[in-house]
PDB file of C-alpha atoms in Angstrom:
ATOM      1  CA  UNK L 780      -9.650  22.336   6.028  1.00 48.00           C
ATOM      2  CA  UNK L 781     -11.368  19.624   3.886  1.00 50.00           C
ATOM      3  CA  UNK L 782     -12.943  17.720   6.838  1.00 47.00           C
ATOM      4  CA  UNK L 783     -14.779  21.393   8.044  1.00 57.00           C
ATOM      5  CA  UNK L 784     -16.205  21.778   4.589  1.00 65.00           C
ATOM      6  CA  UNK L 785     -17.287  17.734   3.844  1.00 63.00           C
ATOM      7  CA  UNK L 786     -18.915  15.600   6.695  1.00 71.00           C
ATOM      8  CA  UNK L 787     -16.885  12.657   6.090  1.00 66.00           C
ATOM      9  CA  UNK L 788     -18.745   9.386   7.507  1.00 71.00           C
ATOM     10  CA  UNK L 789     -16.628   7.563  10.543  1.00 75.00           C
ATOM     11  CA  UNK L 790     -16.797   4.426   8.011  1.00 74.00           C
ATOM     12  CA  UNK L 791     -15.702   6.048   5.074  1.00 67.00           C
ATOM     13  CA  UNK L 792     -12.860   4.363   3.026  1.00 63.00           C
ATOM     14  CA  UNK L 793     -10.016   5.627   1.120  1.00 63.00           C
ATOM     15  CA  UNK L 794      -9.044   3.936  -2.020  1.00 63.00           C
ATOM     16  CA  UNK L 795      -5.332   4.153  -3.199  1.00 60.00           C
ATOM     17  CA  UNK L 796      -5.344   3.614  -7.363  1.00 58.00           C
ATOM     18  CA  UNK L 797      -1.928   3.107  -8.907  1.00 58.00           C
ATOM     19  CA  UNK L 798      -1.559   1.316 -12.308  1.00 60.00           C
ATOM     20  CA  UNK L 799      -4.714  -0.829 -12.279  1.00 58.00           C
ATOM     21  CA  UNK L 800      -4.666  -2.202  -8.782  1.00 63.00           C
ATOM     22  CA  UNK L 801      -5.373  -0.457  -5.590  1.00 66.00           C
ATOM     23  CA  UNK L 802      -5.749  -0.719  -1.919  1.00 68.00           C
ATOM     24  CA  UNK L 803      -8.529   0.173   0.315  1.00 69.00           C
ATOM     25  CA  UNK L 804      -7.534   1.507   4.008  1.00 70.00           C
ATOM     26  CA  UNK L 805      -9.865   3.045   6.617  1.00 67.00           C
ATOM     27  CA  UNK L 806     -10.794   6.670   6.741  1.00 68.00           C
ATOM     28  CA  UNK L 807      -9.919   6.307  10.539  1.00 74.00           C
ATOM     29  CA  UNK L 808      -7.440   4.069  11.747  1.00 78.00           C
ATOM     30  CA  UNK L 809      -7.123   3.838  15.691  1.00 82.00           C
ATOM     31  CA  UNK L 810      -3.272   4.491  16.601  1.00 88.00           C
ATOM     32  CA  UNK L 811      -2.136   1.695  18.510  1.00 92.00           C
ATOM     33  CA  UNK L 812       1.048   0.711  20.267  1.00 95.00           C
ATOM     34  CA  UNK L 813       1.205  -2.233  17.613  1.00 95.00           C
ATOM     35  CA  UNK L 814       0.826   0.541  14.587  1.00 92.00           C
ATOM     36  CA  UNK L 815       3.604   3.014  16.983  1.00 94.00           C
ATOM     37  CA  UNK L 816       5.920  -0.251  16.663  1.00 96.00           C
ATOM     38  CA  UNK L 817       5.382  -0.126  13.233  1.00 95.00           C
ATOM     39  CA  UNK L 818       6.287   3.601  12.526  1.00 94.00           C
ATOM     40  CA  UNK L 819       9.222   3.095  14.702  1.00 96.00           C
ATOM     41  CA  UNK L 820      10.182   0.173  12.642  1.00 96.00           C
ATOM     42  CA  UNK L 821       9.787   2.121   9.134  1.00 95.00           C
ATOM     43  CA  UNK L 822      11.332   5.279  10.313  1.00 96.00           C
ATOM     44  CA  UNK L 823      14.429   2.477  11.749  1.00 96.00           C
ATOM     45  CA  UNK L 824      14.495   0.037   8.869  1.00 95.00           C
ATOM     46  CA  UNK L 825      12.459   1.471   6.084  1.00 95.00           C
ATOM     47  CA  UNK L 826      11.748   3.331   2.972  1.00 95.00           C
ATOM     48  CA  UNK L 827       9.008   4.661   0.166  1.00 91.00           C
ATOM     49  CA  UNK L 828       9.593   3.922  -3.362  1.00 90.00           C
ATOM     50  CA  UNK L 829       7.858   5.328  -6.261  1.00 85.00           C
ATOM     51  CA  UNK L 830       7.935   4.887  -9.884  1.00 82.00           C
ATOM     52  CA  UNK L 831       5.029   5.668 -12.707  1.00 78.00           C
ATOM     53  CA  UNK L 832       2.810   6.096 -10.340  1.00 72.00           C
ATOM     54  CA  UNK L 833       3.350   3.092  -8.230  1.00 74.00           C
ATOM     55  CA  UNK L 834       4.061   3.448  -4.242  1.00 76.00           C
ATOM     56  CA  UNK L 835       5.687   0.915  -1.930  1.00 83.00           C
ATOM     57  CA  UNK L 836       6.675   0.479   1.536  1.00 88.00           C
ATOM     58  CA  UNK L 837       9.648  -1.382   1.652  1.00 92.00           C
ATOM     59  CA  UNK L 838      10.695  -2.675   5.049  1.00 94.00           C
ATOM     60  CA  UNK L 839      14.174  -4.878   5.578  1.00 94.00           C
ATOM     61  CA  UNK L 840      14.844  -6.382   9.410  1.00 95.00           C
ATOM     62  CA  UNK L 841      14.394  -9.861  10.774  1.00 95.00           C
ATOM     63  CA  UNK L 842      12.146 -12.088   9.864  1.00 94.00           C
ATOM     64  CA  UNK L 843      10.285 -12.185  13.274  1.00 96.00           C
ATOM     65  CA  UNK L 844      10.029  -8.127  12.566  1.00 96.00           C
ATOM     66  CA  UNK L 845       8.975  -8.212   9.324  1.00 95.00           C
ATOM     67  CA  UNK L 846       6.107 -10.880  10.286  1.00 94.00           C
ATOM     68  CA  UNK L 847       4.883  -9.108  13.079  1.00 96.00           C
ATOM     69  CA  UNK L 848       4.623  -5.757  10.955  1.00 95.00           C
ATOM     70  CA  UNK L 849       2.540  -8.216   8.217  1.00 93.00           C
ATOM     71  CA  UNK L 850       0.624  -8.769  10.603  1.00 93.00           C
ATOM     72  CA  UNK L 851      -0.113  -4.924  12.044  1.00 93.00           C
ATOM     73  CA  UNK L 852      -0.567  -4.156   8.148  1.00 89.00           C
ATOM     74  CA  UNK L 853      -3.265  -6.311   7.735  1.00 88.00           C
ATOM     75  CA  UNK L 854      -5.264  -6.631  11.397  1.00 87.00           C
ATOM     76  CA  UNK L 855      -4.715  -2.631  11.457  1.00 83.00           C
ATOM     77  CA  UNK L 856      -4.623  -0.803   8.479  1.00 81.00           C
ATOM     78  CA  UNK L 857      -6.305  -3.419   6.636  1.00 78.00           C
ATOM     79  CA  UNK L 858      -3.423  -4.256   3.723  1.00 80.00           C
ATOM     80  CA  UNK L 859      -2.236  -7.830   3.063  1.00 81.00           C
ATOM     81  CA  UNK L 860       1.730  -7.569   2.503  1.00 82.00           C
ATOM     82  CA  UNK L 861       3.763  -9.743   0.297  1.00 77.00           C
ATOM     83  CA  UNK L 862       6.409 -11.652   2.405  1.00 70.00           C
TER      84      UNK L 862
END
């Protein structure tokens, strides 16, 4: 594997480039019951959407849902979502 060949810091971050703009998540990201809600909430009530290069998340539920997962994005992975 990769990580047995490169020592990869604990703080190292991973850049994702598409089309001029990016986001920057954690190498690590601890797995939480808030981020387990938010699997179970994509797997439920989401989808991935690409085109030219470009990647989305697309979630569609209740507003109180698709708050609460804004938040998880951005106090665990780090991304601010557009509402």
């Amino acid at each position: 594997s990769v990580a047995k060949q490169f020592e990869i810091p604990e703080d190292a971050q991973i850049t994702l480039y598409t089309n001029g703009g990016g986001a920057t998540i954690n190498n690590r990201i601890v797995l939480t019951d808030d981020l387990l809600w938010l699997l179970g909430l994509y797997a439920a009530e989401g989808c991935s959407v690409e085109k030219d290069g470009d990647y989305r998340i697309l979630l569609s539920s209740d507003e109180q849902f698709l708050r609460r997962a804004q938040e998880i994005f951005a106090r665990g992975i780090g991304i601010e979502c557009k509402y």
